[in-house]
C-alpha cells in the first residue's frame, strides 16, 4: 500500500496496512536532516534514500506542571510531550524518574542523575520504551538492532515486554555480561567480527525481513531520552541547571537532552538552555574531532565501550546541540577511565566505565570554568552490573 501526503508531495510504502493505523491523525512526518524531504512515518523506513537521518515533525502539547503530582513516577508522566497517541497501550516497565543526588568530587559539588537505575540497566530504556511502543502499535512482530551492549539489552528487554522477537547484532568483543543480559531477555544474539560499522551492516542486511529498530536512526528513540531533561527540571523545582555533562557515543542522550531543554524553553518552562558537555574516550573521539574540524580516524579499543562509536551518523546534530547550548566536548585518556570508575564506586555509584566519562569531564570543566554556585548535573548512563572487566 502506498499513501501520499499532499503537502509534502511524496509517497511512501506502508507495510502491514491493515494492522495498525487506526487514525491517520496518529501519524507523524519524518524529515530528512540532509536533503529536507519528508515522509510519512513507517517502521520499514530507517534513513532517507539520500543517506540522511530523520527528524520527527512533532509539536508537543503544552505540559502543565500542576497536573503531574498525581501521575505515576515514570517518564510517561510527561505524556503530553511524547509522540505516542495511544500512550495507554505503551510498552513500558515504569522506566524513568531516576534519582538526582548530590555528590562532592574533589571539592566540586554536583548532582548525579542515576540513569543507570533502569529496567535493563541503562538510560537506553527511555528510548526503547518509546520506539517499541511505536513499533508495537504498527503491528511489527520482529526487530533487529545493532549495539555494543546497552542499546541491545534495552531493545531485547522491551521486545520481551511487547512479545516481539528480537535479533541483536553485537561486536565479537562485546562485554560478556551485556551479551548475557540480551540472551536472558530471549533475544537472538549474532556476534560480528570486525569494526562497529560491520556490526551495523549485519543488522541492516537482516532488516530486509525484520524491522530495523535502530536506537541511532529511528527518530522515536530521542523522544524517549529527552524525558531525562524534563525530569531534571522537575526535580529542580522547574528550574534549569547551568551545566549538564554526559558521555557521548552515538549521541542519543546528548540529543535527547538538547531536544527536551529546547522544548521546555519553547513552552516557557525554563528561560535559558543549560550548557551541554559531551564526554568521550580519547581513543574514540569523533565528536571532538568533528567540532575541531578534523577528519574521522579509526578508533582504538577503549574501556568506555558504550561510547565507542567511530562514525556517529548524527555527529553534525551533536555538534549543533553543543554549539546552540554554548557547550563543550572533552575526551579522557584511557589511563584515567578505570580510576575514575573506581572513584564513582567509592561514592556508591555502581556504574560501568563509560559512565565515568562524566566525572572526567567534570574535572576538565572545573579547570576552565568557575562552577561556584552553579547547578551542575552529571548523567550516569550505564550500570556496573553489566561490566565484566
Ligand atoms: Zn534525504
CSV table of N, CA, C and O in Angstrom, one decimal, residues 240-285:
chain,number,residue,atom,x,y,z
A,240,UNK,N,16.1,25.2,35.5
A,240,UNK,CA,17.1,24.6,34.6
A,240,UNK,C,18.4,24.6,35.4
A,240,UNK,O,18.8,25.5,36.1
A,241,UNK,N,19.2,23.5,35.2
A,241,UNK,CA,20.6,23.5,35.7
A,241,UNK,C,21.4,24.4,34.8
A,241,UNK,O,21.0,24.9,33.7
A,242,UNK,N,22.7,24.7,35.3
A,242,UNK,CA,23.6,25.6,34.5
A,242,UNK,C,24.3,24.7,33.5
A,242,UNK,O,24.5,25.1,32.3
A,243,UNK,N,24.8,23.5,33.9
A,243,UNK,CA,25.6,22.6,33.1
A,243,UNK,C,25.0,21.2,33.2
A,243,UNK,O,24.6,20.8,34.3
A,244,UNK,N,25.0,20.5,32.1
A,244,UNK,CA,24.7,19.0,32.1
A,244,UNK,C,25.8,18.3,31.3
A,244,UNK,O,26.1,18.6,30.2
A,245,UNK,N,26.4,17.3,32.0
A,245,UNK,CA,27.5,16.6,31.4
A,245,UNK,C,27.1,15.2,31.1
A,245,UNK,O,26.5,14.5,32.0
A,246,UNK,N,27.5,14.7,29.9
A,246,UNK,CA,27.0,13.3,29.5
A,246,UNK,C,28.0,12.6,28.7
A,246,UNK,O,28.6,13.2,27.7
A,247,UNK,N,28.3,11.3,28.9
A,247,UNK,CA,29.1,10.5,28.0
A,247,UNK,C,28.4,10.5,26.6
A,247,UNK,O,27.2,10.4,26.6
A,248,UNK,N,29.1,10.5,25.6
A,248,UNK,CA,28.5,10.6,24.2
A,248,UNK,C,29.2,9.7,23.2
A,248,UNK,O,30.4,9.8,23.0
A,249,UNK,N,28.4,8.7,22.7
A,249,UNK,CA,28.9,7.8,21.7
A,249,UNK,C,28.2,8.1,20.4
A,249,UNK,O,28.6,9.0,19.6
A,250,UNK,N,27.0,7.5,20.2
A,250,UNK,CA,26.1,7.9,19.1
A,250,UNK,C,25.3,9.1,19.4
A,250,UNK,O,24.6,9.6,18.5
A,251,UNK,N,25.3,9.6,20.6
A,251,UNK,CA,24.7,10.9,20.9
A,251,UNK,C,23.2,10.8,21.3
A,251,UNK,O,22.6,11.9,21.4
A,252,UNK,N,22.7,9.7,21.6
A,252,UNK,CA,21.2,9.6,21.8
A,252,UNK,C,20.8,10.4,23.1
A,252,UNK,O,19.7,11.0,23.1
A,253,UNK,N,21.6,10.3,24.1
A,253,UNK,CA,21.3,11.1,25.3
A,253,UNK,C,21.6,12.6,25.1
A,253,UNK,O,20.8,13.4,25.5
A,254,UNK,N,22.7,12.9,24.5
A,254,UNK,CA,23.0,14.3,24.2
A,254,UNK,C,21.9,15.0,23.4
A,254,UNK,O,21.5,16.1,23.8
A,255,UNK,N,21.5,14.3,22.4
A,255,UNK,CA,20.5,14.9,21.5
A,255,UNK,C,19.1,14.9,22.2
A,255,UNK,O,18.3,15.9,22.0
A,256,UNK,N,18.8,13.9,23.0
A,256,UNK,CA,17.6,13.9,23.8
A,256,UNK,C,17.6,15.1,24.8
A,256,UNK,O,16.5,15.8,24.9
A,257,UNK,N,18.7,15.3,25.5
A,257,UNK,CA,18.7,16.4,26.4
A,257,UNK,C,18.5,17.8,25.7
A,257,UNK,O,17.7,18.6,26.2
A,258,UNK,N,19.2,17.9,24.6
A,258,UNK,CA,19.0,19.2,23.8
A,258,UNK,C,17.6,19.4,23.4
A,258,UNK,O,17.0,20.5,23.5
A,259,UNK,N,17.0,18.3,22.9
A,259,UNK,CA,15.6,18.4,22.4
A,259,UNK,C,14.7,18.7,23.6
A,259,UNK,O,13.8,19.6,23.5
A,260,UNK,N,14.8,18.1,24.7
A,260,UNK,CA,14.0,18.3,25.9
A,260,UNK,C,14.1,19.7,26.4
A,260,UNK,O,13.1,20.4,26.6
A,261,UNK,N,15.3,20.2,26.6
A,261,UNK,CA,15.5,21.5,27.1
A,261,UNK,C,15.0,22.6,26.1
A,261,UNK,O,14.4,23.6,26.5
A,262,UNK,N,15.2,22.3,24.8
A,262,UNK,CA,14.7,23.2,23.8
A,262,UNK,C,13.2,23.3,23.8
A,262,UNK,O,12.6,24.4,23.7
A,263,UNK,N,12.5,22.1,23.9
A,263,UNK,CA,11.0,22.1,24.0
A,263,UNK,C,10.6,22.9,25.2
A,263,UNK,O,9.6,23.7,25.2
A,264,UNK,N,11.2,22.7,26.4
A,264,UNK,CA,10.8,23.4,27.6
A,264,UNK,C,11.0,24.9,27.5
A,264,UNK,O,10.2,25.6,28.0
A,265,UNK,N,12.1,25.3,26.9
A,265,UNK,CA,12.2,26.7,26.7
A,265,UNK,C,11.1,27.3,25.8
A,265,UNK,O,10.6,28.4,26.0
A,266,UNK,N,10.8,26.5,24.7
A,266,UNK,CA,9.7,26.9,23.8
A,266,UNK,C,8.4,27.1,24.5
A,266,UNK,O,7.5,27.9,24.1
A,267,UNK,N,8.1,26.3,25.6
A,267,UNK,CA,6.9,26.3,26.3
A,267,UNK,C,7.0,27.3,27.5
A,267,UNK,O,6.0,27.3,28.3
A,268,UNK,N,8.1,27.9,27.7
A,268,UNK,CA,8.2,28.8,28.8
A,268,UNK,C,8.4,28.2,30.1
A,268,UNK,O,8.3,28.8,31.2
A,269,UNK,N,8.8,26.9,30.1
A,269,UNK,CA,9.0,26.2,31.4
A,269,UNK,C,10.4,26.5,32.0
A,269,UNK,O,10.6,26.4,33.2
A,270,UNK,N,11.3,26.8,31.1
A,270,UNK,CA,12.7,27.3,31.5
A,270,UNK,C,13.0,28.5,30.7
A,270,UNK,O,12.4,28.7,29.6
A,271,UNK,N,13.9,29.4,31.2
A,271,UNK,CA,14.2,30.6,30.4
A,271,UNK,C,15.5,30.4,29.5
A,271,UNK,O,15.5,30.9,28.4
A,272,UNK,N,16.5,29.7,30.0
A,272,UNK,CA,17.7,29.5,29.2
A,272,UNK,C,18.0,28.0,29.1
A,272,UNK,O,17.7,27.2,29.9
A,273,UNK,N,18.7,27.7,28.0
A,273,UNK,CA,19.2,26.4,27.8
A,273,UNK,C,20.4,26.1,28.7
A,273,UNK,O,21.3,26.9,28.7
A,274,UNK,N,20.4,24.9,29.4
A,274,UNK,CA,21.6,24.5,30.1
A,274,UNK,C,22.7,24.3,29.1
A,274,UNK,O,22.5,23.9,27.9
A,275,UNK,N,23.9,24.5,29.5
A,275,UNK,CA,25.1,24.3,28.7
A,275,UNK,C,25.4,22.8,28.7
A,275,UNK,O,25.6,22.2,29.8
A,276,UNK,N,25.5,22.2,27.5
A,276,UNK,CA,25.7,20.7,27.5
A,276,UNK,C,27.2,20.4,27.3
A,276,UNK,O,27.9,21.1,26.5
A,277,UNK,N,27.7,19.4,28.0
A,277,UNK,CA,29.1,19.0,27.8
A,277,UNK,C,29.1,17.5,27.5
A,277,UNK,O,28.6,16.7,28.2
A,278,UNK,N,29.7,17.2,26.3
A,278,UNK,CA,29.8,15.8,25.9
A,278,UNK,C,31.2,15.3,26.3
A,278,UNK,O,32.2,16.0,26.2
A,279,UNK,N,31.2,14.0,26.7
A,279,UNK,CA,32.5,13.4,27.1
A,279,UNK,C,32.7,12.2,26.3
A,279,UNK,O,31.8,11.3,26.2
A,280,UNK,N,33.9,12.0,25.8
A,280,UNK,CA,34.3,10.8,25.0
A,280,UNK,C,35.6,10.3,25.5
A,280,UNK,O,36.4,11.0,26.2
A,281,UNK,N,35.9,9.1,25.1
A,281,UNK,CA,37.2,8.5,25.4
A,281,UNK,C,38.2,9.0,24.3
A,281,UNK,O,37.8,9.1,23.1
A,282,UNK,N,39.4,9.3,24.7
A,282,UNK,CA,40.4,9.8,23.7
A,282,UNK,C,40.6,8.8,22.6
A,282,UNK,O,40.9,9.2,21.5
A,283,UNK,N,40.5,7.5,22.9
A,283,UNK,CA,40.7,6.5,21.9
A,283,UNK,C,39.6,6.4,20.8
A,283,UNK,O,39.7,5.8,19.8
A,284,UNK,N,38.5,7.1,21.1
A,284,UNK,CA,37.4,7.1,20.1
A,284,UNK,C,36.6,8.4,20.4
A,284,UNK,O,35.6,8.5,21.1
A,285,UNK,N,37.1,9.5,19.7
A,285,UNK,CA,36.5,10.8,20.0
A,285,UNK,C,36.1,11.6,18.7
A,285,UNK,O,36.5,12.7,18.4
